[in-house]
């Protein structure tokens, strides 16, 4: 099964929609019940009050009738009632039948004209005349009916009032409608007073209230249901996204990740875990370490789990596992999974196979060691070669000079002591030997200088090239007093480099300028710095850089041979024109290159030469 | 008072001949004893081995010392001279073909009185010898005797 699909269905476990619906229904019913109860209590209270009111109204009317009766009696009989008797009753007023009927008919007229109250309120007076029953209603349009005495035809309130019942009842009236009726009997007059009103009118407000409550409640329930449903949907969506993120992360991390409960049983793990340990995804819940690992490894895991759970700490370390018969090194991490109260209730574990890393780092270590020993070996070889070279140079400087000195010395001695016996040829030969020794001495010095320029350590210090150039010029002046070129040195030519080697550079360059201006009419030498463009190598356009220069207006050279300028033993002038070993510029170039600088020259035959050099980028 | 000796330590016979010639040419009358390796130079100064008949207290006025010598080289000889009580004040001039920086440094570290490079040109060579003789034998005041 694809992992993503499984992730989607997951949050369904958290929410039971039936239970949710039940809860909503119960809560709605309870709300309705409370509202209904409240309405019912009010209804009952109002009914009680209303009953009293109706009864009060009926009694008032009866009291009035009694009063009228008493007045009539006193007027007709001119006889006051027997003193000390109850004033409310009519027992003391014995009336004749015609008198009774007359009073009642009069009163009935008054009742009939009294009109109705509220919408359905009605006052009724009922009395018997002989066999006839007379009912007078206050309702407009209703006529006074004469009924037979059959009690079955009478409606319930009248019947019960005539029967002598007093109080308030709820019953059906002559129209068949439920009414609330107050009954007051008048047995002395053979009559009864009934004040009644339709229950429909009385209960209308409460019915309305109940209906409104029901409607509003239903709306509220539907609204909150919709809200809950949407909110639930949103939460489920979020949960699903979170679950999907969690699963995707779990299954794509190239590590074994697992979760365990507080008893050390596996809850779930990721794909790498299943693949590595050959465990089925479905069977992992409730599995223990013993089912997956060999006994001793499982025991260690269980011990570790207990420590993590008891102490709430994170454990890390390395362990060895056998996998497919191969020993693997596993880096593990176990940390407590805490509940809301912060107590460890489970374990999150990670296994990382670091076997390859270990091997790599060991191989790297070995490689480094080998490389280091190689470097040491090579360095030793190089040092040996350097020492050999130095001792060679030493021998050259010492041993080659000695025979040369002998040749020079003895040819001189020969000349001094036997000059008189020499002819011109012999004297010339001696002179040639003498000159040759001088040239060779210079050659040896140059060779030594060349060799020194490439070996030995660079001691880089700040240099004042202006002063150094002035020193060199002073030396040249005192060495050849007959040659007097005009020398111009720019001030503040500062650089960094090895003082001995850079002096050698200046000695060579200024020495050359000195030498090649020997035949100029107005010899001039200029030493300074300028922004200039070094010659492009490989056709690349080069930027302008600041370079030092030594310029002369001497013999110059043909730029065709510029590439030979810095090669050892290459000369662009004959020995006869200008003396030289052909090593000076080679030495200069090597020194400049050792200072990571550049050197180049511009010249035209007969118009002087300019040598530029830089010392900027020191390694 | 008889002029004191000069000790020339030189293994090259040509240089020896040239030096002696130059010394005599410029009128140095001091007797010159010549030894041809470093070990002999030490033995000479301390009157040992084949120089045991010599009076050790009769030190030369000046030692002209070449650097490249068989057995003990010049710098080792200089080290011994400066280490020993008897000879530690003896004027020593290194007279050599080498202009090596390291030789110069080591020589002066060890307390050489002067370091002169042998010029190849004989005229210059003679001039050097003449000035050396003039300075060290006539102008320079020798150290007082310590014995």
XYZ file of C-alpha atoms in Angstrom:
766
model
C 0.000 0.000 0.000
C 1.406 3.410 -0.824
C 2.433 5.256 2.246
C 0.686 8.506 1.432
C -2.755 6.878 1.161
C -2.394 5.303 4.516
C -1.528 8.671 5.955
C -4.731 10.194 4.621
C -7.094 7.789 6.359
C -5.324 8.054 9.633
C -7.084 10.983 11.410
C -10.471 9.219 11.062
C -9.494 7.241 14.093
C -9.605 10.293 16.266
C -13.203 11.423 15.602
C -16.466 9.353 15.958
C -19.170 11.256 14.047
C -22.083 9.206 15.475
C -21.069 10.025 18.983
C -20.718 13.657 18.064
C -24.262 13.680 16.597
C -25.664 12.004 19.714
C -24.041 14.572 21.944
C -25.440 17.415 19.869
C -28.942 15.830 19.912
C -28.920 15.322 23.682
C -27.754 18.834 24.269
C -30.443 20.203 21.942
C -33.149 18.140 23.701
C -32.000 19.379 27.061
C -32.130 22.970 25.852
C -35.654 22.409 24.535
C -36.676 20.771 27.800
C -35.447 23.677 29.851
C -37.156 26.199 27.600
C -40.400 24.152 27.632
C -40.330 23.817 31.379
C -39.853 27.545 31.784
C -42.744 28.298 29.466
C -44.925 25.712 31.237
C -44.184 27.154 34.701
C -45.057 30.642 33.518
C -48.160 29.252 31.839
C -49.296 27.558 35.031
C -48.711 30.656 37.097
C -50.577 32.821 34.662
C -53.409 30.301 34.489
C -53.756 30.383 38.260
C -53.793 34.152 38.283
C -56.258 34.294 35.445
C -58.548 31.850 37.122
C -58.582 34.086 40.192
C -59.290 37.108 38.046
C -62.174 35.426 36.279
C -63.572 34.192 39.563
C -63.210 37.686 41.033
C -65.113 39.147 38.079
C -67.892 36.553 38.427
C -68.155 37.121 42.166
C -68.381 40.876 41.620
C -71.230 40.388 39.311
C -72.983 38.016 41.731
C -72.388 40.484 44.562
C -73.999 43.144 42.445
C -76.995 40.873 41.782
C -77.289 40.159 45.453
C -77.164 43.840 46.191
C -79.825 44.584 43.628
C -81.963 41.805 45.015
C -81.601 43.127 48.529
C -82.469 46.665 47.445
C -85.472 45.443 45.583
C -86.606 43.379 48.510
C -86.259 46.229 50.994
C -88.062 48.598 48.689
C -90.922 46.232 47.923
C -91.441 44.791 51.352
C -90.364 47.863 53.313
C -88.871 45.533 55.708
C -85.296 45.600 56.684
C -83.610 42.263 56.969
C -83.363 40.582 60.273
C -80.428 42.188 62.064
C -77.263 40.217 62.872
C -77.468 38.106 59.740
C -74.907 37.649 57.017
C -75.132 40.500 54.560
C -73.735 38.559 51.649
C -76.286 35.822 51.488
C -79.869 36.151 50.419
C -81.284 33.618 52.875
C -82.921 36.395 54.838
C -84.743 37.690 51.772
C -87.482 35.314 50.830
C -88.702 36.301 47.375
C -91.795 35.314 45.550
C -91.432 33.568 42.211
C -92.506 36.545 40.108
C -90.184 38.826 42.076
C -87.300 36.412 41.489
C -88.016 36.187 37.759
C -88.358 39.950 37.484
C -85.071 40.611 39.238
C -83.292 38.002 37.175
C -84.755 39.275 33.880
C -83.634 42.787 34.734
C -80.203 41.625 35.664
C -80.042 39.439 32.554
C -80.650 42.522 30.482
C -77.755 44.221 32.227
C -75.516 41.204 31.670
C -76.579 40.986 28.038
C -75.575 44.588 27.510
C -72.323 44.358 29.390
C -70.447 43.206 26.286
C -67.541 40.866 26.073
C -64.000 41.361 27.314
C -60.771 40.425 25.639
C -61.517 38.637 22.382
C -63.425 35.654 23.612
C -64.380 36.648 27.148
C -68.086 36.097 27.926
C -70.352 36.622 30.966
C -73.227 34.208 31.284
C -76.232 34.283 33.585
C -78.307 31.151 33.749
C -81.505 30.656 35.654
C -84.631 28.544 35.572
C -88.180 29.766 35.217
C -90.503 26.945 35.731
C -89.285 24.266 33.370
C -87.400 26.629 31.237
C -83.779 27.394 31.404
C -82.742 30.892 30.469
C -79.183 31.698 29.486
C -78.078 35.237 28.947
C -74.731 35.874 27.285
C -72.877 39.137 27.178
C -71.540 38.335 23.718
C -72.840 40.627 21.087
C -75.309 39.137 18.684
C -76.005 36.179 20.907
C -79.610 36.004 21.876
C -81.041 34.880 25.060
C -81.963 31.343 24.458
C -84.451 29.360 26.219
C -83.420 25.795 26.589
C -85.174 22.801 27.853
C -84.209 21.502 31.188
C -82.372 18.544 29.798
C -79.042 18.702 31.461
C -77.367 16.891 28.630
C -77.957 19.810 26.316
C -76.318 22.224 28.646
C -72.615 22.734 28.383
C -70.379 21.658 31.157
C -69.674 24.985 32.905
C -73.323 25.981 33.083
C -74.364 22.591 34.176
C -71.843 22.439 36.945
C -72.575 26.035 38.060
C -76.276 25.352 38.249
C -75.529 22.209 40.172
C -73.985 24.523 42.798
C -70.342 24.130 41.992
C -68.124 27.102 42.644
C -64.560 27.809 41.428
C -62.690 27.757 38.172
C -62.737 24.901 35.751
C -61.489 24.119 32.277
C -64.129 22.536 30.124
C -65.922 22.648 26.774
C -68.657 25.220 26.381
C -71.744 25.220 24.239
C -69.683 25.893 21.121
C -67.568 22.862 21.835
C -64.496 24.983 22.529
C -62.248 24.554 25.483
C -62.704 27.424 27.898
C -61.582 28.520 31.254
C -64.654 29.318 33.283
C -65.341 30.801 36.715
C -68.535 29.448 38.265
C -70.523 31.208 40.982
C -73.888 29.631 41.872
C -76.835 31.571 43.316
C -79.038 28.838 44.811
C -81.531 31.294 46.467
C -82.338 32.743 43.063
C -82.089 29.413 41.216
C -79.384 30.967 39.050
C -75.634 30.825 38.402
C -73.082 33.244 37.061
C -70.379 32.031 34.690
C -67.478 34.121 33.399
C -65.463 32.313 30.780
C -62.881 32.768 28.123
C -61.459 30.553 25.347
C -58.355 28.596 26.224
C -57.074 29.303 22.738
C -56.871 32.975 23.515
C -55.310 32.416 26.881
C -52.646 30.022 25.688
C -51.892 31.834 22.393
C -48.815 33.759 23.762
C -47.381 30.593 25.211
C -47.892 28.628 22.084
C -46.186 31.452 20.188
C -43.343 31.452 22.666
C -42.980 27.700 22.326
C -42.970 27.921 18.552
C -40.424 30.749 18.560
C -38.243 28.870 21.010
C -38.438 25.797 18.849
C -37.597 27.737 15.714
C -34.728 29.715 17.230
C -33.392 26.608 18.951
C -33.498 24.627 15.741
C -31.728 27.420 13.906
C -29.091 27.527 16.644
C -28.649 23.774 16.523
C -28.307 23.779 12.761
C -25.895 26.734 12.925
C -23.730 25.222 15.602
C -23.882 21.878 13.837
C -22.650 23.450 10.640
C -19.939 25.311 12.566
C -18.857 22.151 14.358
C -18.834 20.232 11.129
C -16.679 22.839 9.372
C -14.362 23.245 12.336
C -14.070 19.472 12.617
C -13.336 19.283 8.936
C -10.649 21.923 9.290
C -9.087 20.148 12.268
C -9.218 16.834 10.441
C -7.540 18.510 7.476
C -4.833 19.906 9.696
C -4.383 16.581 11.414
C -4.149 14.863 8.061
C -1.531 17.357 6.886
C 0.403 16.956 10.112
C 0.153 13.196 9.892
C 1.238 13.269 6.272
C 4.229 15.460 7.146
C 5.121 13.178 10.020
C 4.836 10.038 7.888
C 6.691 11.482 4.941
C 9.472 12.623 7.240
C 9.602 9.300 9.043
C 9.711 7.231 5.907
C 12.184 9.322 3.991
C 14.733 9.911 6.698
C 17.599 7.569 5.845
C 17.691 6.348 9.421
C 15.794 3.726 11.359
C 13.221 5.538 13.490
C 10.838 3.867 15.902
C 8.416 4.626 18.704
C 7.860 2.448 21.741
C 5.320 2.539 24.541
C 6.075 2.657 28.255
C 6.436 -1.120 28.398
C 9.121 -1.247 25.758
C 6.783 -2.526 23.045
C 7.033 -1.112 19.573
C 4.237 1.207 18.488
C 5.372 2.069 15.017
C 8.520 2.485 12.976
C 9.564 3.875 9.646
C 10.248 2.246 6.309
C 14.012 2.036 6.859
C 13.414 0.207 10.078
C 11.156 -2.344 8.390
C 13.531 -2.848 5.498
C 16.607 -3.121 7.652
C 15.324 -5.458 10.333
C 12.971 -7.393 8.057
C 9.924 -6.662 10.178
C 6.426 -6.527 8.756
C 4.745 -3.166 9.178
C 1.473 -4.711 10.318
C 3.009 -6.956 12.898
C 5.179 -4.329 14.560
C 2.661 -3.023 17.117
C 3.093 -4.810 20.425
C 6.349 -6.429 19.264
C 9.197 -6.488 21.744
C 12.950 -6.266 21.122
C 13.286 -10.017 21.584
C 11.228 -10.596 18.466
C 13.570 -8.459 16.342
C 17.071 -8.621 17.806
C 19.333 -11.374 19.113
C 19.002 -11.949 22.886
C 21.984 -9.943 24.094
C 21.206 -6.939 21.876
C 17.545 -7.093 22.917
C 18.531 -7.194 26.602
C 20.692 -4.116 26.135
C 17.848 -2.312 24.360
C 15.429 -3.157 27.152
C 17.872 -1.936 29.790
C 18.406 1.270 27.834
C 14.637 1.729 27.534
C 14.229 1.398 31.271
C 16.912 3.976 31.943
C 15.326 6.427 29.503
C 11.874 5.913 31.034
C 12.981 6.048 34.655
C 15.443 8.912 34.433
C 13.867 10.794 31.545
C 17.241 11.201 29.844
C 18.415 10.946 26.260
C 20.858 8.130 25.584
C 23.308 8.072 22.720
C 26.108 5.725 21.831
C 27.388 3.101 19.465
C 26.573 -0.571 19.296
C 27.517 -3.459 17.082
C 24.902 -5.479 15.249
C 25.237 -8.421 12.911
C 23.391 -7.858 9.676
C 23.435 -10.520 6.957
C 26.519 -11.989 8.571
C 28.307 -8.645 8.487
C 29.266 -6.641 11.506
C 27.738 -3.180 11.371
C 28.357 -0.234 13.646
C 25.171 1.496 14.701
C 24.946 4.911 16.266
C 21.806 5.062 18.369
C 19.783 7.718 20.130
C 16.920 7.135 22.537
C 14.913 9.900 24.078
C 11.785 9.894 26.226
C 8.404 10.617 24.666
C 6.641 12.683 27.296
C 2.921 13.106 27.973
C 1.186 16.409 28.757
C 2.418 16.274 32.351
C 6.000 15.884 31.186
C 6.354 12.293 32.354
C 8.123 9.870 30.043
C 5.464 7.544 28.649
C 7.270 6.187 25.640
C 10.488 6.210 23.668
C 11.616 7.673 20.381
C 14.606 5.832 19.002
C 16.924 6.352 16.061
C 19.441 3.918 14.598
C 22.046 5.190 12.185
C 24.387 2.837 10.374
C 27.796 4.509 10.552
C 29.832 1.559 9.357
C 30.695 3.218 6.067
C 31.522 6.522 7.779
C 33.789 4.686 10.169
C 35.496 2.880 7.314
C 35.831 6.088 5.354
C 37.286 8.001 8.250
C 39.699 5.165 8.962
C 40.707 5.041 5.315
C 41.079 8.804 5.342
C 43.195 8.633 8.455
C 45.413 6.021 6.856
C 45.586 8.042 3.666
C 46.528 11.124 5.613
C 49.198 9.237 7.473
C 50.569 7.910 4.195
C 50.443 11.353 2.654
C 52.191 12.823 5.649
C 54.937 10.249 5.515
C 55.233 10.889 1.769
C 55.482 14.606 2.430
C 58.084 13.993 5.109
C 60.031 11.761 2.764
C 59.834 14.245 -0.087
C 60.709 17.135 2.185
C 63.722 15.224 3.416
C 64.707 14.498 -0.190
C 64.223 18.132 -1.099
C 66.231 19.278 1.887
C 68.975 16.869 0.939
C 68.934 18.139 -2.641
C 69.051 21.710 -1.377
C 71.957 20.914 0.907
C 73.760 19.218 -1.953
C 73.112 22.220 -4.148
C 74.368 24.566 -1.462
C 77.491 22.520 -0.895
C 77.974 22.448 -4.655
C 77.651 26.199 -4.835
C 80.056 26.462 -1.940
C 82.555 24.282 -3.725
C 82.130 26.311 -6.882
C 82.708 29.538 -5.070
C 85.736 28.222 -3.251
C 87.342 25.610 -5.420
C 86.844 27.227 -8.811
C 88.229 30.474 -7.547
C 91.458 29.023 -6.244
C 92.864 27.877 -9.603
C 91.612 31.077 -11.175
C 93.447 33.067 -8.596
C 96.533 31.025 -9.285
C 96.262 31.716 -13.018
C 95.697 35.411 -12.448
C 98.360 35.638 -9.766
C 101.085 33.784 -11.573
C 100.407 35.422 -14.940
C 100.743 38.729 -13.129
C 103.920 37.569 -11.391
C 105.267 36.422 -14.738
C 104.525 39.825 -16.243
C 106.044 41.718 -13.344
C 109.217 39.736 -13.103
C 109.898 38.828 -16.742
C 108.244 41.778 -18.530
C 111.555 42.934 -19.962
C 112.275 39.662 -21.701
C 108.733 39.449 -23.266
C 108.058 40.502 -26.787
C 104.734 42.183 -27.683
C 102.968 38.862 -28.504
C 103.919 37.298 -25.175
C 102.746 40.412 -23.365
C 99.419 40.231 -25.288
C 98.984 36.557 -24.350
C 99.593 37.331 -20.714
C 97.058 40.141 -20.949
C 94.493 37.784 -22.496
C 94.999 35.212 -19.720
C 94.566 37.984 -17.202
C 91.343 39.223 -18.808
C 89.940 35.705 -19.157
C 90.439 35.037 -15.476
C 88.584 38.239 -14.695
C 85.635 37.185 -16.901
C 85.547 33.755 -15.359
C 85.551 35.196 -11.853
C 82.551 37.324 -12.798
C 80.842 34.301 -14.320
C 81.354 32.308 -11.149
C 79.907 35.122 -9.051
C 76.891 35.375 -11.329
C 76.318 31.629 -11.245
C 76.487 31.673 -7.468
C 74.052 34.521 -7.336
C 71.673 32.692 -9.696
C 71.845 29.606 -7.537
C 71.229 31.622 -4.368
C 68.264 33.400 -5.923
C 66.286 30.164 -6.152
C 67.314 28.476 -2.932
C 67.094 29.578 0.634
C 64.230 31.087 2.538
C 62.626 34.410 1.618
C 62.868 36.874 4.464
C 60.164 39.360 3.609
C 60.550 42.801 5.149
C 59.369 46.306 4.182
C 61.824 47.825 1.710
C 62.660 51.374 0.698
C 63.560 50.857 -2.954
C 64.470 54.534 -3.416
C 67.200 54.281 -0.818
C 68.354 50.901 -2.027
C 68.633 52.231 -5.604
C 70.603 55.235 -4.358
C 73.045 52.875 -2.572
C 73.472 50.810 -5.711
C 74.093 53.960 -7.769
C 76.690 55.119 -5.215
C 78.495 51.774 -5.517
C 78.447 52.022 -9.320
C 79.721 55.619 -9.223
C 82.671 54.692 -7.072
C 83.391 51.579 -9.158
C 83.502 53.473 -12.452
C 84.305 57.119 -11.833
C 84.872 57.778 -15.538
C 81.175 57.129 -16.428
C 78.806 59.806 -15.153
C 75.188 59.215 -16.206
C 72.469 61.472 -14.892
C 70.428 59.415 -12.411
C 66.914 60.288 -11.270
C 65.328 58.283 -8.486
C 61.651 58.790 -7.542
C 61.104 59.136 -3.797
C 59.018 56.754 -1.639
C 59.321 53.624 -3.723
C 58.120 51.195 -1.088
C 57.683 47.468 -1.421
C 58.001 44.246 0.530
C 60.513 41.526 -0.193
C 63.770 39.849 0.680
C 66.239 42.679 1.055
C 69.322 40.775 -0.199
C 67.558 39.426 -3.305
C 65.804 42.674 -4.204
C 69.110 44.481 -3.883
C 70.501 41.945 -6.307
C 67.640 42.842 -8.707
C 68.435 46.543 -8.458
C 72.150 45.891 -8.819
C 71.534 43.977 -12.024
C 68.957 46.324 -13.559
C 70.727 49.571 -12.642
C 74.078 47.931 -13.432
C 72.756 47.073 -16.903
C 71.473 50.608 -17.412
C 74.874 51.870 -16.308
C 76.640 49.534 -18.667
C 74.486 50.173 -21.745
C 74.533 53.963 -21.416
C 78.323 53.969 -21.499
C 78.345 54.939 -25.180
C 75.432 57.419 -25.013
C 76.066 61.091 -25.571
C 73.898 62.286 -22.678
C 73.475 59.178 -20.510
C 70.348 59.197 -18.373
C 68.926 56.643 -15.941
C 65.538 56.905 -14.290
C 64.174 54.745 -11.478
C 60.512 55.071 -10.443
C 57.024 53.578 -10.563
C 54.165 53.977 -13.027
C 50.759 52.601 -13.985
C 51.321 50.402 -16.974
C 49.971 47.401 -18.833
C 52.024 44.218 -18.653
C 52.424 42.363 -21.978
C 49.401 40.136 -22.645
C 50.036 36.448 -22.411
C 47.924 34.214 -24.614
C 46.059 37.155 -26.153
C 44.355 38.119 -22.917
C 43.776 41.803 -22.307
C 45.587 42.715 -19.130
C 44.618 45.463 -16.712
C 46.884 48.369 -15.877
C 48.914 47.802 -12.748
C 51.477 49.799 -10.846
C 55.008 48.661 -11.603
C 58.502 49.804 -10.692
C 60.764 50.623 -13.607
C 64.411 51.227 -14.449
C 64.726 53.274 -17.641
C 67.832 54.237 -19.586
C 68.568 55.976 -22.867
C 71.349 53.563 -23.741
C 71.914 51.013 -26.482
C 68.541 49.248 -26.026
C 67.745 46.029 -27.832
C 65.597 44.627 -30.593
C 62.179 43.558 -29.204
C 62.289 40.550 -31.572
C 64.656 38.950 -29.118
C 62.810 40.090 -26.007
C 61.841 36.503 -25.266
C 65.504 35.567 -24.932
C 66.169 38.406 -22.540
C 65.714 36.462 -19.330
C 67.267 33.151 -20.378
C 70.564 32.261 -18.732
C 73.680 32.706 -20.867
C 71.655 34.510 -23.571
C 73.168 37.788 -24.637
C 71.819 40.378 -27.067
C 75.136 42.212 -27.386
C 78.585 40.973 -28.264
C 81.217 40.683 -25.644
C 83.186 43.320 -27.499
C 80.364 45.878 -27.327
C 79.378 45.294 -23.730
C 80.810 42.806 -21.316
C 78.469 40.469 -19.483
C 77.836 36.929 -18.360
C 74.232 36.619 -19.581
C 73.138 35.471 -16.166
C 72.150 38.726 -14.512
C 68.629 39.060 -15.999
C 67.970 35.346 -15.527
C 68.727 35.847 -11.837
C 66.510 38.942 -11.734
C 63.590 37.096 -13.286
C 63.887 34.224 -10.818
C 63.947 36.591 -7.861
C 60.914 38.502 -9.165
C 58.999 35.263 -9.731
C 59.868 34.076 -6.251
C 58.215 37.270 -5.032
C 55.167 36.426 -7.179
C 55.898 39.460 -9.305
C 56.215 40.028 -13.026
C 59.047 41.450 -15.063
C 59.019 42.668 -18.654
C 60.893 45.141 -20.833
C 60.326 47.668 -23.643
C 63.073 48.806 -25.895
C 64.167 50.013 -29.295
C 67.714 49.653 -30.527
C 69.619 52.859 -29.886
C 66.767 54.459 -27.933
C 67.207 52.905 -24.550
C 65.312 50.288 -22.596
C 62.786 50.215 -19.762
C 62.532 47.256 -17.402
C 59.278 46.998 -15.407
C 58.766 44.764 -12.425
C 56.162 44.171 -9.721
C 56.499 42.642 -6.287
C 52.889 42.917 -5.222
C 51.467 39.505 -4.429
C 53.661 37.877 -1.894
C 52.841 34.284 -1.145
C 113.018 43.017 19.472
C 112.594 40.372 16.895
C 109.451 40.749 14.799
C 106.840 38.216 15.714
C 105.686 35.493 13.386
C 102.622 35.263 11.181
C 100.825 31.911 11.003
C 99.376 31.207 7.565
C 96.860 28.340 7.498
C 96.465 27.513 3.799
C 96.067 24.167 2.025
C 96.378 25.449 -1.537
C 100.076 25.713 -2.518
C 99.281 28.307 -5.208
C 97.516 30.571 -2.756
C 100.334 29.999 -0.307
C 102.935 31.068 -2.868
C 100.877 34.081 -3.936
C 100.293 35.141 -0.321
C 103.953 34.807 0.581
C 104.949 36.724 -2.534
C 102.507 39.476 -1.835
C 103.655 39.714 1.802
C 107.306 39.971 0.843
C 106.497 42.411 -1.995
C 104.847 44.834 0.325
C 107.754 44.764 2.730
C 106.444 42.645 5.555
C 109.552 41.396 7.279
C 107.846 39.125 9.798
C 108.654 35.447 9.494
C 105.699 33.441 8.127
C 105.045 29.894 9.358
C 102.783 27.900 7.078
C 100.578 24.924 8.091
C 98.446 23.105 5.539
C 95.457 21.806 7.494
C 93.351 22.671 10.488
C 94.716 19.990 12.773
C 98.295 21.193 12.169
C 97.202 24.752 12.914
C 95.842 23.693 16.320
C 98.898 21.553 17.045
C 101.150 24.457 16.074
C 99.429 26.908 18.380
C 99.420 24.552 21.350
C 102.857 23.049 20.569
C 101.622 19.489 20.267
C 102.469 16.427 18.172
C 104.961 17.397 15.483
C 105.211 20.947 16.864
C 106.021 19.834 20.422
C 109.462 21.416 20.229
C 107.902 24.835 19.789
C 107.418 27.175 22.707
C 103.673 27.356 23.178
C 103.990 30.774 24.737
C 105.558 32.205 21.619
C 102.258 32.948 19.874
C 102.179 34.463 16.383
C 101.170 38.076 16.044
C 98.513 37.225 13.473
C 96.790 34.107 12.131
C 95.702 34.178 8.490
C 93.112 31.423 8.338
C 91.594 29.839 5.220
C 88.152 28.301 5.700
C 88.158 25.270 3.463
C 90.828 23.057 4.991
C 91.431 19.325 5.212
C 90.644 17.655 8.564
C 89.486 20.506 10.840
C 88.087 23.364 8.770
C 88.828 27.010 9.427
C 85.742 27.704 11.522
C 86.480 24.709 13.775
C 90.039 25.917 14.234
C 88.692 29.373 15.107
C 86.319 27.837 17.630
C 89.195 26.028 19.367
C 91.359 29.177 19.362
C 88.616 31.227 20.995
C 87.784 28.503 23.513
C 91.287 28.040 24.905
C 92.561 30.461 27.525
C 95.989 30.631 25.913
C 94.806 31.757 22.494
C 91.477 33.447 23.086
C 92.827 36.927 22.412
C 94.893 35.975 19.395
C 94.133 38.162 16.330
C 92.672 35.910 13.651
C 91.847 37.032 10.121
C 89.816 34.733 7.914
C 91.334 34.983 4.457
C 89.219 32.929 2.082
C 87.607 32.627 -1.347
C 84.152 32.244 0.182
C 81.742 35.104 0.479
C 78.991 32.830 1.806
C 76.627 34.598 4.145
C 76.639 31.649 6.537
C 80.444 31.600 6.719
C 80.541 35.310 7.468
C 77.911 34.977 10.177
C 79.544 31.965 11.782
C 83.007 33.564 11.607
C 81.928 36.727 13.367
C 79.863 34.736 15.892
C 82.962 32.787 16.792
C 84.873 36.037 17.309
C 87.024 36.475 14.245
C 88.842 39.791 14.144
C 88.502 40.291 10.445
C 87.000 38.576 7.404
C 88.745 39.159 4.075
C 87.786 37.675 0.753
C 90.644 36.749 -1.513
C 90.324 38.768 -4.722
C 91.014 36.850 -7.920
C 92.760 39.754 -9.536
C 96.370 39.664 -8.371
C 96.736 43.401 -8.055
C 93.749 43.503 -5.721
C 95.043 40.406 -3.971
C 98.413 42.054 -3.323
C 96.683 45.190 -2.140
C 94.587 43.204 0.323
C 97.656 41.483 1.709
C 99.517 44.773 1.956
C 96.705 46.448 3.857
C 96.239 43.416 6.106
C 99.934 43.405 6.984
C 99.984 47.157 7.483
C 96.970 47.156 9.740
C 97.502 44.061 11.856
C 101.297 44.246 12.180
C 101.844 47.983 12.510
C 98.700 49.927 13.260
C 96.800 47.494 15.455
C 97.886 47.283 19.079
C 98.234 43.571 19.965
C 96.472 42.177 23.051
C 98.533 42.278 26.258
C 100.197 39.047 27.192
C 98.104 37.045 29.598
C 101.017 35.028 30.969
